[in-house]
mmCIF file of C-alpha atoms in Angstrom:
data_model
loop_
_atom_site.group_PDB
_atom_site.id
_atom_site.type_symbol
_atom_site.label_atom_id
_atom_site.label_comp_id
_atom_site.label_asym_id
_atom_site.label_seq_id
_atom_site.Cartn_x
_atom_site.Cartn_y
_atom_site.Cartn_z
ATOM 1 C CA UNK A 1 0.305 -0.185 0.049
ATOM 2 C CA UNK A 2 1.069 3.324 -0.883
ATOM 3 C CA UNK A 3 -0.045 6.790 0.004
ATOM 4 C CA UNK A 4 -1.254 9.698 -2.041
ATOM 5 C CA UNK A 5 2.377 10.119 -3.529
ATOM 6 C CA UNK A 6 2.888 6.496 -4.119
ATOM 7 C CA UNK A 7 5.512 6.521 -1.698
ATOM 8 C CA UNK A 8 4.913 2.835 0.255
ATOM 9 C CA UNK A 9 3.503 3.065 4.101
ATOM 10 C CA UNK A 10 4.552 1.339 6.583
ATOM 11 C CA UNK A 11 2.495 -1.441 7.709
ATOM 12 C CA UNK A 12 4.105 -2.710 10.267
ATOM 13 C CA UNK A 13 4.531 -0.919 13.482
ATOM 14 C CA UNK A 14 6.998 -1.329 16.484
ATOM 15 C CA UNK A 15 7.292 -0.576 19.936
ATOM 16 C CA UNK A 16 3.826 -1.251 20.675
ATOM 17 C CA UNK A 17 2.433 0.516 17.608
ATOM 18 C CA UNK A 18 -0.526 3.610 18.466
ATOM 19 C CA UNK A 19 -0.417 2.599 22.084
ATOM 20 C CA UNK A 20 3.152 2.831 22.222
ATOM 21 C CA UNK A 21 3.573 6.355 20.829
ATOM 22 C CA UNK A 22 1.166 7.378 23.474
ATOM 23 C CA UNK A 23 2.723 5.871 26.292
ATOM 24 C CA UNK A 24 6.283 6.134 25.504
ATOM 25 C CA UNK A 25 7.039 9.669 25.243
ATOM 26 C CA UNK A 26 5.409 10.110 29.182
ATOM 27 C CA UNK A 27 7.195 6.580 30.943
ATOM 28 C CA UNK A 28 11.035 7.603 29.048
ATOM 29 C CA UNK A 29 11.339 11.020 30.659
ATOM 30 C CA UNK A 30 9.456 9.810 34.024
ATOM 31 C CA UNK A 31 12.095 6.893 34.130
ATOM 32 C CA UNK A 32 14.987 9.198 33.599
ATOM 33 C CA UNK A 33 13.685 11.297 36.321
ATOM 34 C CA UNK A 34 13.172 8.112 38.654
ATOM 35 C CA UNK A 35 16.849 6.799 38.226
ATOM 36 C CA UNK A 36 18.346 9.914 38.234
ATOM 37 C CA UNK A 37 16.748 10.277 42.128
ATOM 38 C CA UNK A 38 16.707 6.805 42.922
ATOM 39 C CA UNK A 39 20.565 7.305 42.781
ATOM 40 C CA UNK A 40 20.434 9.786 45.521
ATOM 41 C CA UNK A 41 18.399 8.242 48.129
ATOM 42 C CA UNK A 42 20.377 6.225 50.749
ATOM 43 C CA UNK A 43 19.286 2.651 49.591
ATOM 44 C CA UNK A 44 19.681 3.627 45.872
ATOM 45 C CA UNK A 45 17.270 0.585 45.199
ATOM 46 C CA UNK A 46 15.925 0.375 41.684
ATOM 47 C CA UNK A 47 12.604 -0.346 42.804
ATOM 48 C CA UNK A 48 11.125 1.699 45.134
ATOM 49 C CA UNK A 49 7.531 2.390 46.430
ATOM 50 C CA UNK A 50 6.554 5.179 46.792
ATOM 51 C CA UNK A 51 8.627 6.035 43.426
ATOM 52 C CA UNK A 52 11.031 9.057 44.477
ATOM 53 C CA UNK A 53 10.185 11.611 41.803
ATOM 54 C CA UNK A 54 11.590 15.410 41.982
ATOM 55 C CA UNK A 55 8.563 17.698 42.388
ATOM 56 C CA UNK A 56 8.324 20.322 40.080
ATOM 57 C CA UNK A 57 10.739 22.561 42.249
ATOM 58 C CA UNK A 58 13.706 20.285 41.249
ATOM 59 C CA UNK A 59 13.497 20.531 37.771
ATOM 60 C CA UNK A 60 13.595 23.974 37.322
ATOM 61 C CA UNK A 61 17.056 25.894 37.135
ATOM 62 C CA UNK A 62 17.390 28.657 34.852
ATOM 63 C CA UNK A 63 21.599 27.869 35.184
ATOM 64 C CA UNK A 64 20.111 24.296 33.641
ATOM 65 C CA UNK A 65 18.462 26.010 30.660
ATOM 66 C CA UNK A 66 21.864 27.862 29.672
ATOM 67 C CA UNK A 67 23.697 24.916 29.765
ATOM 68 C CA UNK A 68 21.495 22.733 28.260
ATOM 69 C CA UNK A 69 21.172 25.541 25.226
ATOM 70 C CA UNK A 70 25.028 26.699 25.338
ATOM 71 C CA UNK A 71 25.870 23.105 25.014
ATOM 72 C CA UNK A 72 24.031 22.149 21.763
ATOM 73 C CA UNK A 73 25.159 26.017 20.356
ATOM 74 C CA UNK A 74 28.932 25.095 21.338
ATOM 75 C CA UNK A 75 28.470 21.284 19.379
ATOM 76 C CA UNK A 76 26.729 22.506 16.624
ATOM 77 C CA UNK A 77 29.567 25.027 16.211
ATOM 78 C CA UNK A 78 32.089 22.661 16.039
ATOM 79 C CA UNK A 79 29.750 20.075 13.764
ATOM 80 C CA UNK A 80 30.448 23.310 11.474
ATOM 81 C CA UNK A 81 34.140 23.873 11.171
ATOM 82 C CA UNK A 82 35.701 22.726 8.061
ATOM 83 C CA UNK A 83 38.004 19.844 9.787
ATOM 84 C CA UNK A 84 38.140 16.730 9.221
ATOM 85 C CA UNK A 85 36.827 15.269 5.732
ATOM 86 C CA UNK A 86 33.449 14.964 4.070
ATOM 87 C CA UNK A 87 32.165 11.724 2.855
ATOM 88 C CA UNK A 88 28.961 10.052 1.258
ATOM 89 C CA UNK A 89 26.272 8.227 3.085
ATOM 90 C CA UNK A 90 23.932 5.193 1.948
ATOM 91 C CA UNK A 91 22.540 5.432 -1.330
ATOM 92 C CA UNK A 92 18.652 7.106 -0.293
ATOM 93 C CA UNK A 93 15.462 5.832 -2.705
ATOM 94 C CA UNK A 94 15.966 8.724 -5.263
ATOM 95 C CA UNK A 95 19.377 7.340 -6.035
ATOM 96 C CA UNK A 96 21.215 10.418 -4.288
ATOM 97 C CA UNK A 97 23.713 10.680 -1.849
ATOM 98 C CA UNK A 98 23.896 12.759 1.322
ATOM 99 C CA UNK A 99 27.171 14.420 2.354
ATOM 100 C CA UNK A 100 28.452 14.499 5.963
ATOM 101 C CA UNK A 101 31.124 16.118 7.824
ATOM 102 C CA UNK A 102 33.631 13.381 9.725
ATOM 103 C CA UNK A 103 34.714 15.419 12.381
ATOM 104 C CA UNK A 104 33.021 13.844 15.659
ATOM 105 C CA UNK A 105 36.325 13.079 17.191
ATOM 106 C CA UNK A 106 37.709 16.742 16.626
ATOM 107 C CA UNK A 107 34.646 18.067 18.265
ATOM 108 C CA UNK A 108 35.547 15.548 21.137
ATOM 109 C CA UNK A 109 39.290 17.129 21.477
ATOM 110 C CA UNK A 110 38.074 20.455 21.031
ATOM 111 C CA UNK A 111 35.088 20.137 23.795
ATOM 112 C CA UNK A 112 37.961 18.177 26.128
ATOM 113 C CA UNK A 113 40.071 21.240 25.667
ATOM 114 C CA UNK A 114 37.777 24.086 26.216
ATOM 115 C CA UNK A 115 36.618 22.656 29.300
ATOM 116 C CA UNK A 116 39.996 21.708 30.482
ATOM 117 C CA UNK A 117 40.683 25.575 30.426
ATOM 118 C CA UNK A 118 37.434 26.183 31.985
ATOM 119 C CA UNK A 119 37.785 23.967 34.994
ATOM 120 C CA UNK A 120 41.469 25.676 35.255
ATOM 121 C CA UNK A 121 39.810 29.233 35.629
ATOM 122 C CA UNK A 122 37.639 28.060 38.215
ATOM 123 C CA UNK A 123 34.880 26.447 36.666
ATOM 124 C CA UNK A 124 33.263 24.249 39.364
ATOM 125 C CA UNK A 125 32.561 21.288 37.293
ATOM 126 C CA UNK A 126 31.128 19.329 40.055
ATOM 127 C CA UNK A 127 28.071 21.721 40.366
ATOM 128 C CA UNK A 128 26.472 19.790 37.572
ATOM 129 C CA UNK A 129 25.673 17.024 39.833
ATOM 130 C CA UNK A 130 23.011 19.441 41.614
ATOM 131 C CA UNK A 131 21.777 20.168 37.981
ATOM 132 C CA UNK A 132 21.345 16.902 37.123
ATOM 133 C CA UNK A 133 17.808 16.674 37.724
ATOM 134 C CA UNK A 134 17.206 19.774 36.068
ATOM 135 C CA UNK A 135 19.405 19.135 33.157
ATOM 136 C CA UNK A 136 17.616 15.980 32.623
ATOM 137 C CA UNK A 137 14.091 17.931 32.351
ATOM 138 C CA UNK A 138 15.493 20.486 30.032
ATOM 139 C CA UNK A 139 16.991 17.861 27.750
ATOM 140 C CA UNK A 140 13.217 15.701 28.042
ATOM 141 C CA UNK A 141 11.605 19.526 27.006
ATOM 142 C CA UNK A 142 13.951 20.087 24.412
ATOM 143 C CA UNK A 143 13.213 16.747 22.880
ATOM 144 C CA UNK A 144 10.011 17.325 22.933
ATOM 145 C CA UNK A 145 9.952 20.638 21.097
ATOM 146 C CA UNK A 146 12.383 19.157 18.217
ATOM 147 C CA UNK A 147 10.602 16.461 17.740
ATOM 148 C CA UNK A 148 7.103 18.370 17.573
ATOM 149 C CA UNK A 149 9.240 20.892 14.590
ATOM 150 C CA UNK A 150 10.524 17.739 13.035
ATOM 151 C CA UNK A 151 7.122 16.019 12.634
ATOM 152 C CA UNK A 152 5.913 19.463 11.071
ATOM 153 C CA UNK A 153 9.156 20.035 8.661
ATOM 154 C CA UNK A 154 8.446 16.289 7.220
ATOM 155 C CA UNK A 155 4.743 17.833 6.174
ATOM 156 C CA UNK A 156 5.992 19.756 3.383
ATOM 157 C CA UNK A 157 9.162 17.408 3.018
ATOM 158 C CA UNK A 158 9.391 15.420 -0.793
ATOM 159 C CA UNK A 159 7.584 11.934 -0.928
ATOM 160 C CA UNK A 160 11.362 10.404 -1.559
ATOM 161 C CA UNK A 161 12.555 12.102 1.835
ATOM 162 C CA UNK A 162 9.954 9.916 4.531
ATOM 163 C CA UNK A 163 11.174 7.401 6.534
ATOM 164 C CA UNK A 164 10.623 3.722 5.832
ATOM 165 C CA UNK A 165 9.054 3.062 9.049
ATOM 166 C CA UNK A 166 7.827 6.263 10.051
ATOM 167 C CA UNK A 167 5.093 6.719 6.881
ATOM 168 C CA UNK A 168 1.928 5.006 8.592
ATOM 169 C CA UNK A 169 -0.194 8.037 8.414
ATOM 170 C CA UNK A 170 -0.939 7.621 12.074
ATOM 171 C CA UNK A 171 0.396 10.986 13.546
ATOM 172 C CA UNK A 172 0.920 10.083 16.828
ATOM 173 C CA UNK A 173 3.589 7.112 15.585
ATOM 174 C CA UNK A 174 5.186 9.008 12.562
ATOM 175 C CA UNK A 175 5.847 11.704 15.503
ATOM 176 C CA UNK A 176 7.236 8.995 17.591
ATOM 177 C CA UNK A 177 9.282 6.833 15.076
ATOM 178 C CA UNK A 178 10.036 10.359 12.532
ATOM 179 C CA UNK A 179 8.382 10.725 9.598
ATOM 180 C CA UNK A 180 11.415 12.304 7.646
ATOM 181 C CA UNK A 181 14.316 9.805 7.140
ATOM 182 C CA UNK A 182 17.027 13.006 6.647
ATOM 183 C CA UNK A 183 16.029 16.080 7.781
ATOM 184 C CA UNK A 184 18.345 19.084 7.381
ATOM 185 C CA UNK A 185 18.839 23.004 7.436
ATOM 186 C CA UNK A 186 20.729 22.820 4.706
ATOM 187 C CA UNK A 187 23.801 21.066 4.921
ATOM 188 C CA UNK A 188 23.358 20.756 8.638
ATOM 189 C CA UNK A 189 21.494 17.157 8.862
ATOM 190 C CA UNK A 190 20.016 17.337 12.442
ATOM 191 C CA UNK A 191 19.642 13.441 13.108
ATOM 192 C CA UNK A 192 23.332 12.680 12.336
ATOM 193 C CA UNK A 193 24.300 15.578 14.571
ATOM 194 C CA UNK A 194 22.289 14.735 17.311
ATOM 195 C CA UNK A 195 23.609 10.822 17.119
ATOM 196 C CA UNK A 196 27.209 11.131 18.010
ATOM 197 C CA UNK A 197 27.679 14.635 19.095
ATOM 198 C CA UNK A 198 25.523 16.382 22.673
ATOM 199 C CA UNK A 199 24.329 13.279 23.920
ATOM 200 C CA UNK A 200 27.742 11.366 23.484
ATOM 201 C CA UNK A 201 29.743 13.639 24.624
ATOM 202 C CA UNK A 202 27.730 15.185 27.617
ATOM 203 C CA UNK A 203 27.654 11.465 28.643
ATOM 204 C CA UNK A 204 31.729 12.083 29.121
ATOM 205 C CA UNK A 205 31.291 15.549 30.525
ATOM 206 C CA UNK A 206 28.248 14.510 33.117
ATOM 207 C CA UNK A 207 30.793 11.610 34.062
ATOM 208 C CA UNK A 208 34.139 14.092 34.611
ATOM 209 C CA UNK A 209 31.332 16.222 36.684
ATOM 210 C CA UNK A 210 30.692 12.683 39.303
ATOM 211 C CA UNK A 211 34.567 12.521 39.141
ATOM 212 C CA UNK A 212 34.906 16.253 40.150
ATOM 213 C CA UNK A 213 31.823 15.509 42.889
ATOM 214 C CA UNK A 214 33.795 12.173 44.675
ATOM 215 C CA UNK A 215 36.729 14.356 44.989
ATOM 216 C CA UNK A 216 35.208 17.239 46.462
ATOM 217 C CA UNK A 217 33.255 14.903 48.869
ATOM 218 C CA UNK A 218 36.263 12.151 49.812
ATOM 219 C CA UNK A 219 39.527 14.087 49.173
ATOM 220 C CA UNK A 220 39.637 12.226 45.687
ATOM 221 C CA UNK A 221 38.418 9.585 43.298
ATOM 222 C CA UNK A 222 37.942 6.553 43.637
ATOM 223 C CA UNK A 223 39.391 3.632 41.875
ATOM 224 C CA UNK A 224 35.859 2.735 41.118
ATOM 225 C CA UNK A 225 35.027 6.076 39.424
ATOM 226 C CA UNK A 226 38.480 6.185 37.781
ATOM 227 C CA UNK A 227 37.446 2.668 35.780
ATOM 228 C CA UNK A 228 34.103 3.935 34.906
ATOM 229 C CA UNK A 229 35.247 6.888 33.501
ATOM 230 C CA UNK A 230 38.154 5.360 31.465
ATOM 231 C CA UNK A 231 35.741 2.492 30.226
ATOM 232 C CA UNK A 232 33.447 4.670 28.915
ATOM 233 C CA UNK A 233 36.081 7.683 27.586
ATOM 234 C CA UNK A 234 37.090 4.555 25.520
ATOM 235 C CA UNK A 235 33.380 3.849 24.009
ATOM 236 C CA UNK A 236 32.950 7.038 23.290
ATOM 237 C CA UNK A 237 36.350 8.162 21.998
ATOM 238 C CA UNK A 238 35.968 4.934 19.882
ATOM 239 C CA UNK A 239 32.386 5.679 18.299
ATOM 240 C CA UNK A 240 33.499 9.381 17.627
ATOM 241 C CA UNK A 241 37.150 8.055 15.683
ATOM 242 C CA UNK A 242 34.846 5.219 13.450
ATOM 243 C CA UNK A 243 32.170 7.988 12.965
ATOM 244 C CA UNK A 244 31.896 7.317 9.296
ATOM 245 C CA UNK A 245 30.680 3.711 9.846
ATOM 246 C CA UNK A 246 27.411 5.003 11.911
ATOM 247 C CA UNK A 247 26.004 6.223 8.381
ATOM 248 C CA UNK A 248 25.378 2.391 7.382
ATOM 249 C CA UNK A 249 23.448 1.626 10.685
ATOM 250 C CA UNK A 250 19.873 1.171 11.209
ATOM 251 C CA UNK A 251 19.377 4.669 12.636
ATOM 252 C CA UNK A 252 20.484 6.197 9.893
ATOM 253 C CA UNK A 253 19.481 4.024 6.999
ATOM 254 C CA UNK A 254 15.679 3.268 8.043
ATOM 255 C CA UNK A 255 14.888 4.823 11.133
ATOM 256 C CA UNK A 256 13.267 8.431 10.718
ATOM 257 C CA UNK A 257 14.116 11.301 12.764
ATOM 258 C CA UNK A 258 11.574 11.668 15.559
ATOM 259 C CA UNK A 259 10.884 11.232 19.395
ATOM 260 C CA UNK A 260 12.338 8.484 19.854
ATOM 261 C CA UNK A 261 15.707 8.835 18.657
ATOM 262 C CA UNK A 262 15.923 12.833 19.909
ATOM 263 C CA UNK A 263 15.102 11.611 23.298
ATOM 264 C CA UNK A 264 17.390 8.819 22.927
ATOM 265 C CA UNK A 265 19.958 10.583 21.420
ATOM 266 C CA UNK A 266 19.833 13.899 23.696
ATOM 267 C CA UNK A 267 17.971 12.608 26.951
ATOM 268 C CA UNK A 268 18.497 8.978 27.776
ATOM 269 C CA UNK A 269 22.316 8.404 26.565
ATOM 270 C CA UNK A 270 23.406 11.290 28.556
ATOM 271 C CA UNK A 271 21.689 10.982 31.780
ATOM 272 C CA UNK A 272 20.891 7.325 32.262
ATOM 273 C CA UNK A 273 24.245 5.507 30.562
ATOM 274 C CA UNK A 274 26.033 7.778 33.466
ATOM 275 C CA UNK A 275 24.138 6.107 36.097
ATOM 276 C CA UNK A 276 27.269 4.492 37.470
ATOM 277 C CA UNK A 277 29.278 7.573 37.963
ATOM 278 C CA UNK A 278 26.184 9.187 39.444
ATOM 279 C CA UNK A 279 25.895 6.395 41.778
ATOM 280 C CA UNK A 280 29.610 6.292 43.265
ATOM 281 C CA UNK A 281 28.983 10.019 44.204
ATOM 282 C CA UNK A 282 26.908 9.155 47.416
ATOM 283 C CA UNK A 283 27.734 4.990 47.194
ATOM 284 C CA UNK A 284 31.281 4.666 47.486
ATOM 285 C CA UNK A 285 32.818 0.898 46.476
ATOM 286 C CA UNK A 286 36.531 -0.156 47.081
ATOM 287 C CA UNK A 287 37.982 -2.069 44.559
ATOM 288 C CA UNK A 288 41.070 -4.394 45.167
ATOM 289 C CA UNK A 289 44.163 -4.354 42.809
ATOM 290 C CA UNK A 290 43.064 -8.158 41.545
ATOM 291 C CA UNK A 291 39.127 -6.854 41.434
ATOM 292 C CA UNK A 292 40.159 -4.251 39.488
ATOM 293 C CA UNK A 293 42.825 -5.838 37.349
ATOM 294 C CA UNK A 294 39.979 -8.862 36.418
ATOM 295 C CA UNK A 295 36.937 -5.953 35.401
ATOM 296 C CA UNK A 296 39.679 -4.038 33.237
ATOM 297 C CA UNK A 297 40.221 -7.395 31.242
ATOM 298 C CA UNK A 298 36.806 -8.307 31.305
ATOM 299 C CA UNK A 299 36.804 -4.574 29.602
ATOM 300 C CA UNK A 300 39.165 -5.018 27.202
ATOM 301 C CA UNK A 301 37.555 -8.672 25.697
ATOM 302 C CA UNK A 302 34.536 -6.802 25.454
ATOM 303 C CA UNK A 303 36.063 -3.681 23.696
ATOM 304 C CA UNK A 304 38.292 -6.526 21.565
ATOM 305 C CA UNK A 305 35.370 -8.442 20.100
ATOM 306 C CA UNK A 306 32.944 -5.031 19.254
ATOM 307 C CA UNK A 307 35.765 -3.049 17.503
ATOM 308 C CA UNK A 308 37.264 -5.914 15.812
ATOM 309 C CA UNK A 309 33.765 -7.496 14.462
ATOM 310 C CA UNK A 310 32.836 -4.386 13.628
ATOM 311 C CA UNK A 311 36.159 -2.990 11.694
ATOM 312 C CA UNK A 312 35.763 -6.421 9.538
ATOM 313 C CA UNK A 313 32.205 -5.650 8.732
ATOM 314 C CA UNK A 314 33.074 -2.150 7.768
ATOM 315 C CA UNK A 315 36.112 -3.167 5.876
ATOM 316 C CA UNK A 316 33.957 -5.836 3.941
ATOM 317 C CA UNK A 317 31.481 -3.719 2.731
ATOM 318 C CA UNK A 318 33.700 -0.616 1.804
ATOM 319 C CA UNK A 319 35.978 -3.118 -0.375
ATOM 320 C CA UNK A 320 35.001 -6.653 -0.137
ATOM 321 C CA UNK A 321 38.747 -7.480 -1.850
ATOM 322 C CA UNK A 322 40.447 -5.804 1.125
ATOM 323 C CA UNK A 323 43.406 -8.347 1.704
ATOM 324 C CA UNK A 324 42.202 -8.731 5.122
ATOM 325 C CA UNK A 325 38.587 -9.478 4.336
ATOM 326 C CA UNK A 326 39.062 -11.059 1.198
ATOM 327 C CA UNK A 327 39.586 -14.484 2.156
ATOM 328 C CA UNK A 328 36.295 -15.075 4.354
ATOM 329 C CA UNK A 329 33.770 -17.090 3.188
ATOM 330 C CA UNK A 330 30.653 -15.504 2.255
ATOM 331 C CA UNK A 331 26.841 -16.245 1.010
ATOM 332 C CA UNK A 332 25.628 -14.549 -2.680
ATOM 333 C CA UNK A 333 22.521 -12.999 -2.468
ATOM 334 C CA UNK A 334 19.695 -11.717 -5.004
ATOM 335 C CA UNK A 335 20.472 -8.692 -4.171
ATOM 336 C CA UNK A 336 24.041 -8.529 -5.785
ATOM 337 C CA UNK A 337 25.508 -8.158 -2.047
ATOM 338 C CA UNK A 338 27.360 -11.093 -0.301
ATOM 339 C CA UNK A 339 26.998 -12.284 3.490
ATOM 340 C CA UNK A 340 29.722 -12.577 5.472
ATOM 341 C CA UNK A 341 29.569 -16.132 6.851
ATOM 342 C CA UNK A 342 32.966 -16.612 8.459
ATOM 343 C CA UNK A 343 35.380 -14.441 10.830
ATOM 344 C CA UNK A 344 33.797 -12.915 13.511
ATOM 345 C CA UNK A 345 30.239 -12.694 11.602
ATOM 346 C CA UNK A 346 30.807 -16.986 11.381
ATOM 347 C CA UNK A 347 31.346 -17.322 15.135
ATOM 348 C CA UNK A 348 27.618 -15.182 15.992
ATOM 349 C CA UNK A 349 25.602 -13.158 13.670
ATOM 350 C CA UNK A 350 25.964 -9.949 16.033
ATOM 351 C CA UNK A 351 29.359 -10.357 17.658
ATOM 352 C CA UNK A 352 29.338 -6.365 18.050
ATOM 353 C CA UNK A 353 26.799 -6.822 20.015
ATOM 354 C CA UNK A 354 28.350 -9.364 22.499
ATOM 355 C CA UNK A 355 31.087 -7.025 22.852
ATOM 356 C CA UNK A 356 28.888 -4.767 23.919
ATOM 357 C CA UNK A 357 27.406 -6.729 26.682
ATOM 358 C CA UNK A 358 30.695 -7.574 28.062
ATOM 359 C CA UNK A 359 31.803 -3.707 28.428
ATOM 360 C CA UNK A 360 28.209 -2.872 29.659
ATOM 361 C CA UNK A 361 28.825 -5.457 32.342
ATOM 362 C CA UNK A 362 32.164 -4.278 33.191
ATOM 363 C CA UNK A 363 31.241 -0.657 33.606
ATOM 364 C CA UNK A 364 29.125 -1.745 36.418
ATOM 365 C CA UNK A 365 30.833 -3.917 38.374
ATOM 366 C CA UNK A 366 32.707 -0.785 39.818
ATOM 367 C CA UNK A 367 29.985 -0.221 41.545
ATOM 368 C CA UNK A 368 29.772 -3.633 43.489
ATOM 369 C CA UNK A 369 27.379 -6.518 43.730
ATOM 370 C CA UNK A 370 25.083 -5.049 46.667
ATOM 371 C CA UNK A 371 22.794 -2.684 44.490
ATOM 372 C CA UNK A 372 20.762 -3.316 40.954
ATOM 373 C CA UNK A 373 20.640 0.322 40.570
ATOM 374 C CA UNK A 374 23.644 0.404 38.737
ATOM 375 C CA UNK A 375 22.887 -3.062 36.390
ATOM 376 C CA UNK A 376 20.164 -1.049 34.953
ATOM 377 C CA UNK A 377 22.083 -0.490 31.973
ATOM 378 C CA UNK A 378 22.887 -3.860 31.549
ATOM 379 C CA UNK A 379 19.424 -5.302 31.926
ATOM 380 C CA UNK A 380 18.220 -2.307 29.742
ATOM 381 C CA UNK A 381 20.994 -2.465 27.037
ATOM 382 C CA UNK A 382 20.686 -6.381 26.843
ATOM 383 C CA UNK A 383 16.786 -6.081 25.920
ATOM 384 C CA UNK A 384 17.821 -3.288 23.649
ATOM 385 C CA UNK A 385 19.870 -5.390 21.951
ATOM 386 C CA UNK A 386 17.486 -8.578 21.646
ATOM 387 C CA UNK A 387 14.697 -6.038 19.919
ATOM 388 C CA UNK A 388 17.717 -4.507 17.731
ATOM 389 C CA UNK A 389 18.613 -7.838 16.500
ATOM 390 C CA UNK A 390 15.111 -9.621 16.463
ATOM 391 C CA UNK A 391 14.262 -5.680 13.753
ATOM 392 C CA UNK A 392 17.548 -6.343 12.132
ATOM 393 C CA UNK A 393 16.734 -9.566 11.310
ATOM 394 C CA UNK A 394 13.153 -8.913 10.114
ATOM 395 C CA UNK A 395 14.313 -6.175 7.620
ATOM 396 C CA UNK A 396 17.202 -8.943 6.237
ATOM 397 C CA UNK A 397 14.879 -11.340 5.489
ATOM 398 C CA UNK A 398 13.143 -9.381 3.380
ATOM 399 C CA UNK A 399 15.859 -8.180 2.130
ATOM 400 C CA UNK A 400 17.991 -11.182 1.536
ATOM 401 C CA UNK A 401 15.419 -14.159 1.690
ATOM 402 C CA UNK A 402 16.508 -17.440 0.709
ATOM 403 C CA UNK A 403 20.631 -16.071 1.228
ATOM 404 C CA UNK A 404 19.570 -15.165 4.875
ATOM 405 C CA UNK A 405 17.727 -18.249 5.451
ATOM 406 C CA UNK A 406 21.030 -19.545 4.526
ATOM 407 C CA UNK A 407 23.258 -17.528 6.535
ATOM 408 C CA UNK A 408 20.906 -18.060 10.028
ATOM 409 C CA UNK A 409 21.724 -22.183 9.575
ATOM 410 C CA UNK A 410 25.215 -21.950 9.046
ATOM 411 C CA UNK A 411 25.116 -19.231 12.021
ATOM 412 C CA UNK A 412 22.970 -20.851 14.584
ATOM 413 C CA UNK A 413 23.905 -18.634 17.223
ATOM 414 C CA UNK A 414 22.520 -14.546 17.225
ATOM 415 C CA UNK A 415 24.570 -12.829 20.353
ATOM 416 C CA UNK A 416 25.935 -15.544 22.837
ATOM 417 C CA UNK A 417 27.256 -18.595 21.659
ATOM 418 C CA UNK A 418 25.415 -21.835 22.970
ATOM 419 C CA UNK A 419 23.108 -19.729 24.596
ATOM 420 C CA UNK A 420 20.838 -17.172 22.601
#
């Protein structure tokens, strides 16, 4: 079925369809506020009743709005700097390719340098700890506003620019999933900018602020806090160093830019992914040298699997004749593309997800095992990756048909060998 312009309608609704699109925009911000508030309670329990939700007075601070808007303006200015290279994305429905600046790593380095200078000049970075709740509320509000503007913009977009997953004709669902695939203002790609810049680099800044706050309270940062900061800084640095790889992901290629991604990028990532550092400010945990070494080893194994599998896939996509991948076994598809069936991608279908999960566990272990709250990220991320893997499998089956079924028989395990 197609709309009046002949563009195929989205027929399969995800995330609970209309009901999910109605409820999730309220439940997700409440979840962020709940988690941040729970971190500051004496017991720091993941499940609490009554829920420790903040009152209206705790959610507003004029400095928070200024910080949020200033941060977005800074990252927007860094996006526009003529640094790095400019590359073309995947082929769009109309046969064209969009161009993207690959300068996220430059933005991270410049942001770190500016932050270091500000701290050296006397900026009390640890004071962000007291602003986390109003900052999260501002991020949620800006996500709603951006999503509304994106939907209104999409109504005037050309038919070929609409997203395959957000063209149902249902305003609530299309608002949530994103009606336009690659909304732009001139050269400025709004989805691509939000995907890796303000939220991901903001996550690092929040972690650093939690480290400074812990140092203020205890005379210095703990080993646990240093590990959490170091592990997550490595992850963000890796993502921005390999920024070009995001152009082939589901978020960029298939999903529109609506509330789901806008809130995820601007609010969910910086404020829930930094939960371990936030937890450690009030709930310190001592690590032995052996324990710290074991956790470092786990993170190293996860990172190695994550990076090597992603690099192998990206090299194969760019040039199947590259010497490092040309010897790998493949399966031909009706589309002319080939599926890797050896190397990392012959081990499990999503080896990068396995690496992600091992790193997620390593990020939480420095907080000890007495509380479940710091492990929220592990639980959430496992559910996210299983759901994302299922979405990816459905798309691959539609795209590759019998070749995908053959691949699944050859590689039966999805993420964890011999378990799932």
